[in-house]
Amino acid sequence: MIDCGEGAQLAFMRQRLSFSRLRHIFLTHLHGDHVFGLPGLVGTIALNGTGGHLTIHTFEDGARQLKSIFDYFCRDTPFEINFNIIKPEEAVILQTKSLTVRTIPLKHRIPTVGFVFEETPKPRHINPEMTRFHGVPIYMMNRIKNGEDFIRQDGKVIENSILTHPPTPSLSYAHISDTIYMPDIAEKIGPVSLLFHETTYLEEHKAMAAPRGHSTAKQAAMVARDAGASMLLTGHYSSRYHDDSLFLKEARDIFPNVILNKEGLVTNLD
Amino acid sequence: MIDCGEGAQLAFMRQRLSFSRLRHIFLTHLHGDHVFGLPGLVGTIALNGTGGHLTIHTFEDGARQLKSIFDYFCRDTPFEINFNIIKPEEAVILQTKSLTVRTIPLKHRIPTVGFVFEETPKPRHINPEMTRFHGVPIYMMNRIKNGEDFIRQDGKVIENSILTHPPTPSLSYAHISDTIYMPDIAEKIGPVSLLFHETTYLEEHKAMAAPRGHSTAKQAAMVARDAGASMLLTGHYSSRYHDDSLFLKEARDIFPNVILNKEGLVTNLD
């Protein structure tokens, strides 16, 4: 979960997600609208009697504040809450077998980071006809999947690309909120499958965006274009607007593949 | 406002209530489901730029916790937040021109109080025909409204009840949650216009109620009956039940005038 605004536990339940599968919460920054759902969520997980552990990735002072809240209001939590202390800088903050998570510093009114989630590259797919034809033994298969060439008994080298198909693409997601427009961030994000970039304002209110630490839809689209992202997800709209389609229109003038965020949206990255 | 669970600010907005009119929040106890909406509510009031002040009535350690949360997460609040430190005991905690608020200690898993809100007795209504007939001068009217008899120029005493009609009844509301069944509480509550008494359980699960610090619908109805309340409002139902009408049925067997609480309910006490 990335950020946890008030009511997040209800949204979680409406989506029929399982609390017991929630293991990591990444906090971009410590403004209330990104954090105030956390105590209630933790309390509900505690009530549901789910064991295990939950790791909250946040800055040191956020961890101190949250720990104090949990200690007082969620005393008998039957699961462990760990804090992974992060800093507003570029760093890898989590690495699992299948996933790497790194931070990118953003520019908002208080220290803020974006997160990039990248699946570990996956093994190549064996072409069974070709491995049979060239007599690749079973014990070699994992090495072939990982890209090795095969040397036949007769000494002939069979290139890996003959024995395998390309791997299933690794998916990646970048979450960039809240921030002013940072042109140089695109390079740090890279060609992700999906980029969420906040679009608090439209260009017509561009003059408000930077002083308040926010971006426009056009600026988000420029970041998506420059990063080489496959898809842009907009969101974090100012309540002054009543027609979300204006964000879509503005962004699509710059970058074609845009989807509008709204509560309950489910997007397939494949 | 009494207690402030997560999402209270949204419920507040759905009811089209005005944040600028919210001046007092009374907290019964410091369990998360009664408190976790407070930081978000305060943040939203701050965003709306409402000035003025807000008084939170709570225990000393709750005030300390909340102050720490507000100090960190709601730094630039343009209005003053005061804490009126209360204790889990019988006491008058607020007295205004039109209202008295007092606490009643309850028995829950942590220190908890109920609140009784009582309108100050109102002036009697002048009977204009009779005051004219007996020649009551204008400058005497307030004293007559407050119950004084009138002595005519000829020395004859005109009893107040001849000159006035009874005042509009003063309304009162008691909020009793969360608590085990306390038979002796009825006397402390008194004949209020409306009694909210928690009904977490039905009698069939009575054995669970006390150990968890809660009451049944029947027990709430007994308190309403013994207090001489005009009306009972049920609520705080355990999520194990899916048919609220069972609470109504159980309570009405003991006390006739019962209404079921549900989100958005508006009740007229007159």
Coordinates of C-alpha atoms in Angstrom, one line a residue:
Chain A
M1 CA 0.0 0.0 0.0
I2 CA 1.3 3.5 -0.8
D3 CA 0.1 6.2 1.6
C4 CA -2.9 5.7 3.8
G5 CA -5.5 8.5 3.9
E6 CA -8.5 8.6 6.2
G7 CA -10.9 5.8 5.2
A8 CA -8.3 3.6 3.5
Q9 CA -9.4 0.6 5.6
L10 CA -12.9 1.0 4.1
A11 CA -11.6 1.3 0.6
F12 CA -9.5 -1.8 1.3
M13 CA -12.6 -3.7 2.3
R14 CA -14.7 -2.4 -0.6
Q15 CA -12.1 -3.8 -2.9
R16 CA -12.4 -7.2 -1.0
L17 CA -8.6 -7.1 -0.4
S18 CA -7.3 -9.3 2.4
F19 CA -5.7 -7.5 5.3
S20 CA -3.6 -10.6 6.0
R21 CA -1.8 -10.0 2.6
L22 CA -0.9 -6.5 3.5
R23 CA 2.8 -6.6 4.5
H24 CA 4.3 -3.2 3.4
I25 CA 3.0 0.4 3.6
F26 CA 5.1 3.0 1.8
L27 CA 4.5 6.6 3.0
T28 CA 5.5 9.4 0.5
H29 CA 5.3 12.1 3.2
L30 CA 3.7 13.0 6.5
H31 CA 0.8 15.2 5.5
G32 CA -2.5 14.1 7.2
D33 CA -4.3 13.2 4.0
H34 CA -1.6 10.6 3.3
V35 CA -1.4 9.2 6.8
F36 CA -4.5 9.5 8.9
G37 CA -6.0 6.2 7.8
L38 CA -3.1 4.3 9.3
P39 CA -4.1 4.1 12.9
G40 CA -7.6 2.8 12.0
L41 CA -6.2 0.3 9.5
V42 CA -3.8 -1.0 12.1
G43 CA -6.6 -1.2 14.7
T44 CA -8.8 -3.2 12.3
I45 CA -6.0 -5.6 11.3
A46 CA -5.5 -6.1 15.1
L47 CA -9.2 -6.8 15.6
N48 CA -9.2 -9.3 12.8
G49 CA -6.6 -11.2 14.7
T50 CA -4.2 -11.4 11.8
G51 CA -0.8 -12.3 13.0
G52 CA 2.5 -11.8 11.1
H53 CA 4.1 -8.5 10.6
L54 CA 3.7 -5.2 8.8
T55 CA 6.5 -2.9 7.7
I56 CA 5.9 0.8 7.4
H57 CA 8.5 2.6 5.2
T58 CA 8.7 6.2 6.4
F59 CA 11.0 9.0 7.6
E60 CA 12.5 8.9 11.1
D61 CA 10.2 11.5 12.6
G62 CA 7.2 9.9 11.0
A63 CA 8.1 6.6 12.5
R64 CA 8.5 8.2 15.9
Q65 CA 5.0 9.9 15.6
L66 CA 3.3 6.7 14.4
K67 CA 4.9 4.5 16.9
S68 CA 3.6 6.8 19.7
I69 CA 0.1 6.6 18.2
F70 CA 0.2 2.9 17.9
D71 CA 1.6 2.4 21.4
Y72 CA -1.2 4.4 22.9
F73 CA -4.2 3.5 20.7
C74 CA -3.4 0.1 19.4
R75 CA -1.9 -1.4 22.5
D76 CA -2.7 -5.1 22.1
T77 CA -1.9 -5.4 18.4
P78 CA -1.2 -9.2 17.9
F79 CA 1.2 -8.5 15.0
E80 CA 4.5 -6.9 14.8
I81 CA 4.9 -3.4 13.2
N82 CA 8.3 -2.6 11.9
F83 CA 9.5 0.7 10.6
N84 CA 12.0 0.8 7.7
I85 CA 13.5 4.3 8.1
I86 CA 13.9 5.9 4.7
K87 CA 15.3 9.3 3.7
P88 CA 14.3 11.8 1.1
E89 CA 17.1 10.7 -1.3
E90 CA 17.7 8.2 -4.1
A91 CA 18.1 4.8 -2.6
V92 CA 17.0 1.1 -2.8
I93 CA 14.9 0.7 0.3
L94 CA 13.6 -2.9 -0.2
Q95 CA 14.8 -5.9 -2.2
T96 CA 12.9 -9.2 -2.2
K97 CA 13.3 -12.2 -4.5
S98 CA 10.8 -10.7 -7.0
L99 CA 10.8 -7.0 -6.4
T100 CA 13.0 -4.0 -5.9
V101 CA 11.7 -0.7 -4.4
R102 CA 13.6 2.5 -4.6
T103 CA 13.0 6.1 -3.6
I104 CA 13.3 9.3 -5.6
P105 CA 13.4 12.6 -3.7
L106 CA 10.5 15.0 -4.6
K107 CA 9.9 18.6 -4.0
H108 CA 6.9 19.4 -1.9
R109 CA 6.3 21.6 1.2
I110 CA 7.8 19.0 3.5
P111 CA 10.3 16.1 2.8
T112 CA 8.7 13.8 0.3
V113 CA 9.7 10.8 -1.8
G114 CA 8.4 9.0 -4.8
F115 CA 8.6 5.2 -5.0
V116 CA 9.6 3.0 -8.0
F117 CA 8.6 -0.7 -7.8
E118 CA 10.4 -3.0 -10.2
E119 CA 9.9 -6.6 -10.7
T120 CA 13.2 -8.6 -10.8
P121 CA 13.9 -9.7 -14.4
K122 CA 12.2 -13.1 -15.0
P123 CA 13.8 -16.3 -16.5
R124 CA 13.5 -16.9 -20.3
H125 CA 11.0 -19.4 -21.5
I126 CA 12.4 -22.7 -22.7
N127 CA 11.6 -23.7 -26.3
P128 CA 11.0 -27.4 -25.7
E129 CA 11.3 -28.5 -29.3
M130 CA 14.8 -26.9 -29.6
T131 CA 16.1 -28.1 -26.2
R132 CA 15.0 -31.6 -27.2
F133 CA 16.5 -31.3 -30.6
H134 CA 19.9 -30.2 -29.2
G135 CA 19.7 -32.7 -26.4
V136 CA 19.8 -30.3 -23.5
P137 CA 19.7 -32.3 -20.2
I138 CA 17.2 -31.5 -17.5
Y139 CA 19.8 -30.3 -15.0
M140 CA 20.9 -27.6 -17.4
M141 CA 17.4 -26.1 -17.9
N142 CA 17.6 -23.5 -15.1
R143 CA 21.0 -22.2 -16.5
I144 CA 19.4 -22.0 -20.0
K145 CA 16.4 -20.1 -18.6
N146 CA 18.9 -17.7 -17.0
G147 CA 20.5 -17.0 -20.4
E148 CA 23.4 -19.4 -20.7
D149 CA 24.3 -20.8 -24.1
F150 CA 24.5 -24.6 -24.4
I151 CA 27.6 -26.6 -25.5
R152 CA 26.7 -29.8 -27.1
Q153 CA 28.7 -33.1 -26.6
D154 CA 30.1 -32.5 -30.1
G155 CA 31.4 -29.1 -29.0
K156 CA 29.0 -27.0 -31.0
V157 CA 27.8 -23.9 -29.1
I158 CA 24.0 -23.4 -29.3
E159 CA 23.2 -19.8 -28.6
N160 CA 20.6 -19.2 -25.8
S161 CA 18.3 -17.3 -28.2
I162 CA 17.8 -20.5 -30.2
L163 CA 16.8 -22.5 -27.1
T164 CA 14.5 -20.0 -25.4
H165 CA 11.9 -17.4 -26.0
P166 CA 12.2 -13.9 -24.3
P167 CA 11.0 -13.8 -20.7
T168 CA 7.7 -12.4 -19.6
P169 CA 8.4 -8.7 -19.4
S170 CA 9.1 -7.4 -15.9
L171 CA 6.5 -4.8 -14.8
S172 CA 7.3 -1.6 -13.0
Y173 CA 5.3 1.1 -11.3
A174 CA 6.4 4.6 -10.2
H175 CA 4.4 6.6 -7.7
I176 CA 5.2 10.3 -7.9
S177 CA 3.2 12.4 -5.4
D178 CA 3.2 15.1 -4.1
T179 CA 5.6 17.3 -6.0
I180 CA 6.2 20.3 -8.1
Y181 CA 7.2 19.6 -11.7
M182 CA 10.8 18.2 -11.8
P183 CA 12.0 17.9 -15.4
D184 CA 15.0 15.8 -14.3
I185 CA 13.0 13.3 -12.5
A186 CA 12.0 11.5 -15.7
E187 CA 15.5 10.0 -16.1
K188 CA 15.4 8.7 -12.5
I189 CA 12.1 7.1 -13.0
G190 CA 12.9 5.4 -16.3
P191 CA 10.6 3.5 -18.7
V192 CA 8.2 2.1 -16.2
S193 CA 5.1 0.1 -17.2
L194 CA 2.9 2.6 -15.3
L195 CA 3.6 6.0 -13.9
F196 CA 1.4 7.6 -11.4
H197 CA 2.2 11.3 -11.3
E198 CA 0.1 13.7 -9.3
T199 CA -2.0 16.2 -11.4
T200 CA -3.4 18.5 -8.7
Y201 CA -3.9 21.3 -11.2
L202 CA -4.6 22.1 -14.8
E203 CA -2.3 24.4 -16.8
E204 CA -4.7 27.3 -16.4
H205 CA -3.8 27.3 -12.7
K206 CA -0.1 26.5 -13.3
A207 CA 0.9 29.6 -11.3
M208 CA -0.6 28.1 -8.1
A209 CA 1.0 24.7 -8.6
A210 CA 4.7 25.2 -7.7
P211 CA 4.1 27.5 -4.7
R212 CA 1.8 24.8 -3.2
G213 CA 4.2 22.0 -4.1
H214 CA 2.1 20.5 -6.9
S215 CA 2.0 19.8 -10.6
T216 CA -0.3 20.2 -13.6
A217 CA -1.7 17.5 -15.9
K218 CA 0.5 18.8 -18.7
Q219 CA 3.6 18.6 -16.5
A220 CA 2.8 15.0 -15.5
A221 CA 2.4 14.1 -19.1
M222 CA 5.8 15.6 -19.9
V223 CA 7.4 13.5 -17.2
A224 CA 5.7 10.3 -18.5
R225 CA 6.9 11.2 -22.1
D226 CA 10.4 12.0 -21.0
A227 CA 10.7 8.9 -18.8
G228 CA 9.5 6.6 -21.6
A229 CA 6.6 5.3 -19.5
S230 CA 4.1 3.0 -21.1
M231 CA 1.1 4.5 -19.4
L232 CA 0.3 7.5 -17.2
L233 CA -2.1 7.5 -14.3
T234 CA -3.3 10.9 -13.2
G235 CA -4.8 11.8 -9.8
H236 CA -4.7 13.9 -6.6
Y237 CA -7.0 16.4 -8.3
S238 CA -7.7 19.7 -6.5
S239 CA -11.3 19.9 -5.3
R240 CA -11.7 23.1 -7.4
Y241 CA -12.3 21.0 -10.5
H242 CA -15.5 19.1 -11.1
D243 CA -14.8 17.6 -14.5
D244 CA -11.9 15.0 -14.4
S245 CA -12.0 14.6 -18.2
L246 CA -10.2 18.0 -18.4
F247 CA -7.1 16.3 -16.9
L248 CA -7.3 13.5 -19.5
K249 CA -7.6 16.0 -22.4
E250 CA -4.7 18.1 -21.2
A251 CA -2.4 15.2 -20.6
R252 CA -3.2 13.4 -23.9
D253 CA -2.1 16.5 -25.8
I254 CA 1.4 15.6 -24.6
F255 CA 1.3 11.8 -24.0
P256 CA -1.2 9.5 -25.5
N257 CA -1.6 6.7 -23.1
V258 CA -3.3 8.3 -20.1
I259 CA -5.8 6.9 -17.6
L260 CA -7.7 8.9 -15.0
N261 CA -7.5 7.8 -11.4
K262 CA -10.7 7.4 -9.5
E263 CA -11.6 5.5 -6.3
G264 CA -11.7 1.7 -6.9
L265 CA -9.9 1.8 -10.2
V266 CA -8.1 -1.5 -11.0
T267 CA -5.5 -1.4 -13.7
N268 CA -3.9 -4.4 -15.3
L269 CA -0.2 -3.7 -16.1
D270 CA 0.3 -6.6 -18.5
Chain B
M1 CA -19.8 16.4 18.5
I2 CA -19.5 13.3 20.7
D3 CA -16.6 11.1 19.7
C4 CA -15.1 11.2 16.3
G5 CA -14.5 7.9 14.6
E6 CA -12.6 7.5 11.3
G7 CA -14.6 9.1 8.5
A8 CA -16.4 11.5 10.8
Q9 CA -15.5 14.5 8.6
L10 CA -17.1 12.8 5.6
A11 CA -20.3 12.1 7.6
F12 CA -20.2 15.7 8.8
M13 CA -20.1 16.9 5.2
R14 CA -22.8 14.4 4.0
Q15 CA -25.1 16.0 6.6
R16 CA -24.2 19.4 5.2
L17 CA -23.2 20.6 8.7
S18 CA -21.0 23.6 8.9
F19 CA -17.5 23.1 10.3
S20 CA -17.5 26.7 11.5
R21 CA -20.3 25.9 13.9
L22 CA -18.4 23.0 15.5
R23 CA -17.0 24.3 18.8
H24 CA -16.9 21.4 21.2
I25 CA -15.9 17.7 20.8
F26 CA -16.6 15.4 23.8
L27 CA -14.6 12.2 23.9
T28 CA -16.1 9.3 25.9
H29 CA -12.9 7.3 25.9
L30 CA -9.7 6.8 23.9
H31 CA -10.3 3.7 21.8
G32 CA -9.4 4.2 18.2
D33 CA -13.0 3.8 16.8
H34 CA -14.0 6.8 18.9
V35 CA -11.0 9.0 18.1
F36 CA -9.3 8.3 14.8
G37 CA -11.4 10.8 12.8
L38 CA -10.2 13.7 14.9
P39 CA -6.9 14.5 13.1
G40 CA -8.5 14.5 9.7
L41 CA -11.4 16.6 10.9
V42 CA -9.0 19.1 12.4
G43 CA -7.0 19.1 9.3
T44 CA -10.0 19.8 7.1
I45 CA -11.2 22.6 9.4
A46 CA -7.8 24.1 9.1
L47 CA -7.9 23.8 5.3
N48 CA -11.3 25.5 5.2
G49 CA -9.6 28.4 6.8
T50 CA -12.2 28.6 9.6
G51 CA -10.9 30.7 12.5
G52 CA -12.2 30.6 16.0
H53 CA -11.5 27.9 18.5
L54 CA -12.4 24.3 19.1
T55 CA -12.5 22.7 22.6
I56 CA -11.9 19.0 23.0
H57 CA -13.1 17.5 26.3
T58 CA -11.0 14.5 27.1
F59 CA -8.9 12.8 29.7
E60 CA -5.4 14.2 30.5
D61 CA -3.5 11.4 28.6
G62 CA -5.8 11.7 25.6
A63 CA -5.2 15.4 25.5
R64 CA -1.4 14.8 25.6
Q65 CA -1.6 12.2 22.7
L66 CA -3.9 14.3 20.6
K67 CA -1.8 17.5 21.1
S68 CA 1.2 15.6 19.9
I69 CA -0.6 14.5 16.8
F70 CA -2.0 18.0 16.0
D71 CA 1.4 19.6 16.7
Y72 CA 3.1 17.3 14.2
F73 CA 0.4 16.8 11.5
C74 CA -1.7 19.9 11.7
R75 CA 1.0 22.5 12.2
D76 CA -0.5 25.6 10.6
T77 CA -4.0 25.3 12.0
P78 CA -5.4 28.8 11.9
F79 CA -7.7 28.2 14.8
E80 CA -7.1 27.5 18.5
I81 CA -7.5 24.0 19.9
N82 CA -8.2 23.9 23.6
F83 CA -8.4 20.9 25.8
N84 CA -10.8 20.7 28.7
I85 CA -9.3 18.0 30.9
I86 CA -12.0 15.8 32.3
K87 CA -11.9 12.8 34.7
P88 CA -13.9 9.6 34.8
E89 CA -16.2 10.9 37.6
E90 CA -19.5 12.7 38.1
A91 CA -18.9 16.4 37.4
V92 CA -20.2 19.4 35.5
I93 CA -17.6 20.0 32.8
L94 CA -19.2 22.8 30.8
Q95 CA -21.7 25.5 31.6
T96 CA -22.9 28.0 29.1
K97 CA -25.9 30.4 29.1
S98 CA -28.1 27.8 27.6
L99 CA -26.5 24.4 28.3
T100 CA -25.0 22.4 31.1
V101 CA -22.8 19.3 30.3
R102 CA -21.9 16.8 33.0
T103 CA -20.1 13.5 33.0
I104 CA -21.0 10.1 34.5
P105 CA -18.3 7.5 34.9
L106 CA -18.9 4.3 32.9
K107 CA -17.4 0.8 33.1
H108 CA -15.5 -0.2 30.0
R109 CA -12.1 -1.7 29.4
I110 CA -10.4 1.7 29.8
P111 CA -11.5 4.9 31.6
T112 CA -14.8 6.0 30.0
V113 CA -17.5 8.6 30.7
G114 CA -21.0 9.2 29.5
F115 CA -22.2 12.8 28.9
V116 CA -25.5 14.4 29.9
F117 CA -26.5 17.6 28.0
E118 CA -29.2 19.7 29.7
E119 CA -30.7 22.9 28.4
T120 CA -31.0 25.6 31.0
P121 CA -34.6 26.0 32.1
K122 CA -36.3 28.5 29.8
P123 CA -38.4 31.5 30.8
R124 CA -42.2 31.1 31.0
H125 CA -44.4 32.5 28.2
I126 CA -46.3 35.7 28.9
N127 CA -50.1 35.5 28.6
P128 CA -50.6 38.9 27.0
E129 CA -54.3 39.1 27.7
M130 CA -53.8 38.6 31.4
T131 CA -50.8 40.9 31.7
R132 CA -52.8 43.6 30.0
F133 CA -55.8 43.0 32.1
H134 CA -53.8 43.3 35.3
G135 CA -51.8 46.2 34.1
V136 CA -48.3 44.6 34.3
P137 CA -45.8 47.3 33.1
I138 CA -43.3 46.4 30.4
Y139 CA -40.3 46.7 32.7
M140 CA -41.7 43.9 34.9
M141 CA -42.0 41.4 32.0
N142 CA -38.7 39.7 32.4
R143 CA -39.3 39.1 36.1
I144 CA -42.7 37.7 35.3
K145 CA -41.2 35.4 32.7
N146 CA -38.8 34.2 35.3
G147 CA -41.7 33.2 37.6
E148 CA -42.3 36.2 39.9
D149 CA -45.8 37.1 41.0
F150 CA -47.2 40.6 40.3
I151 CA -48.4 43.0 43.0
R152 CA -51.0 45.4 41.5
Q153 CA -51.2 49.1 42.5
D154 CA -54.2 48.2 44.6
G155 CA -52.0 45.7 46.6
K156 CA -53.6 42.5 45.2
V157 CA -51.1 39.7 44.4
I158 CA -51.6 38.1 41.0
E159 CA -50.0 34.7 40.9
N160 CA -47.5 34.0 38.2
S161 CA -49.4 31.0 36.9
I162 CA -52.3 33.4 36.0
L163 CA -50.0 35.7 34.0
T164 CA -47.9 33.1 32.2
H165 CA -48.0 29.8 30.4
P166 CA -45.4 27.1 31.2
P167 CA -42.1 27.5 29.5
T168 CA -41.0 25.5 26.5
P169 CA -39.7 22.3 28.0
S170 CA -35.9 22.1 28.4
L171 CA -34.5 19.3 26.3
S172 CA -31.8 16.9 27.5
Y173 CA -29.7 14.2 26.0
A174 CA -27.6 11.5 27.6
H175 CA -24.9 9.7 25.7
I176 CA -23.9 6.4 27.4
S177 CA -21.2 4.5 25.5
D178 CA -19.2 2.2 25.9
T179 CA -20.2 0.5 29.1
I180 CA -21.3 -2.7 30.8
Y181 CA -24.8 -2.6 32.2
M182 CA -24.8 -0.4 35.3
P183 CA -28.2 -0.5 37.0
D184 CA -27.4 2.5 39.3
I185 CA -26.6 4.7 36.4
A186 CA -30.3 5.4 35.6
E187 CA -30.6 7.7 38.7
K188 CA -27.5 9.7 37.6
I189 CA -28.9 10.1 34.1
G190 CA -32.4 11.2 35.2
P191 CA -35.5 11.7 33.0
V192 CA -33.8 12.9 29.8
S193 CA -35.6 13.7 26.6
L194 CA -33.4 11.2 24.7
L195 CA -31.0 8.6 26.0
F196 CA -28.5 7.0 23.7
H197 CA -27.3 3.9 25.4
E198 CA -25.0 1.5 23.6
T199 CA -26.5 -1.9 22.6
T200 CA -23.5 -3.8 21.3
Y201 CA -25.2 -7.2 21.9
L202 CA -28.5 -8.9 22.1
E203 CA -29.5 -10.8 25.2
E204 CA -28.6 -14.1 23.6
H205 CA -25.0 -13.0 23.7
K206 CA -25.3 -11.4 27.2
A207 CA -22.4 -13.6 28.5
M208 CA -20.0 -11.8 26.1
A209 CA -21.2 -8.3 26.9
A210 CA -19.8 -7.6 30.4
P211 CA -16.3 -9.2 29.8
R212 CA -15.9 -7.0 26.7
G213 CA -17.3 -3.9 28.5
H214 CA -20.6 -3.7 26.6
S215 CA -24.4 -3.9 27.1
T216 CA -27.3 -5.7 25.5
A217 CA -30.4 -4.0 24.0
K218 CA -32.5 -5.3 26.9
Q219 CA -30.1 -3.7 29.5
A220 CA -30.2 -0.4 27.6
A221 CA -33.9 -0.5 27.7
M222 CA -33.9 -1.2 31.5
V223 CA -31.7 1.9 32.0
A224 CA -34.0 4.0 29.8
R225 CA -37.0 2.8 31.8
D226 CA -35.4 3.3 35.2
A227 CA -34.1 6.8 34.3
G228 CA -37.6 7.9 33.1
A229 CA -36.2 8.8 29.7
S230 CA -38.7 9.9 27.1
M231 CA -37.0 8.0 24.3
L232 CA -34.2 5.5 23.8
L233 CA -31.7 5.5 20.9
T234 CA -29.9 2.2 20.4
G235 CA -26.5 1.8 18.6
H236 CA -22.9 0.6 18.6
Y237 CA -24.1 -2.8 17.3
S238 CA -21.6 -5.6 17.0
S239 CA -20.8 -6.5 13.4
R240 CA -21.9 -10.1 14.2
Y241 CA -25.6 -9.0 13.7
H242 CA -27.1 -8.3 10.3
D243 CA -30.7 -7.4 11.3
D244 CA -30.9 -4.2 13.4
S245 CA -34.6 -4.8 14.0
L246 CA -33.7 -7.5 16.5
F247 CA -32.4 -4.7 18.8
L248 CA -35.6 -2.7 18.4
K249 CA -37.7 -5.8 19.2
E250 CA -35.7 -6.7 22.3
A251 CA -35.6 -3.2 23.7
R252 CA -39.3 -2.5 23.1
D253 CA -40.3 -5.5 25.2
I254 CA -38.9 -3.4 28.2
F255 CA -39.4 0.2 27.1
P256 CA -41.8 1.3 24.3
N257 CA -40.2 4.4 22.8
V258 CA -37.1 3.1 21.0
I259 CA -35.5 4.3 17.9
L260 CA -32.7 2.5 16.1
N261 CA -29.5 4.5 15.4
K262 CA -28.1 4.4 11.8
E263 CA -25.8 6.6 9.9
G264 CA -27.3 10.0 9.0
L265 CA -30.3 9.6 11.4
V266 CA -31.7 13.0 12.4
T267 CA -34.0 13.0 15.5
N268 CA -36.2 15.9 16.6
L269 CA -36.3 16.0 20.4
D270 CA -39.3 18.3 20.7

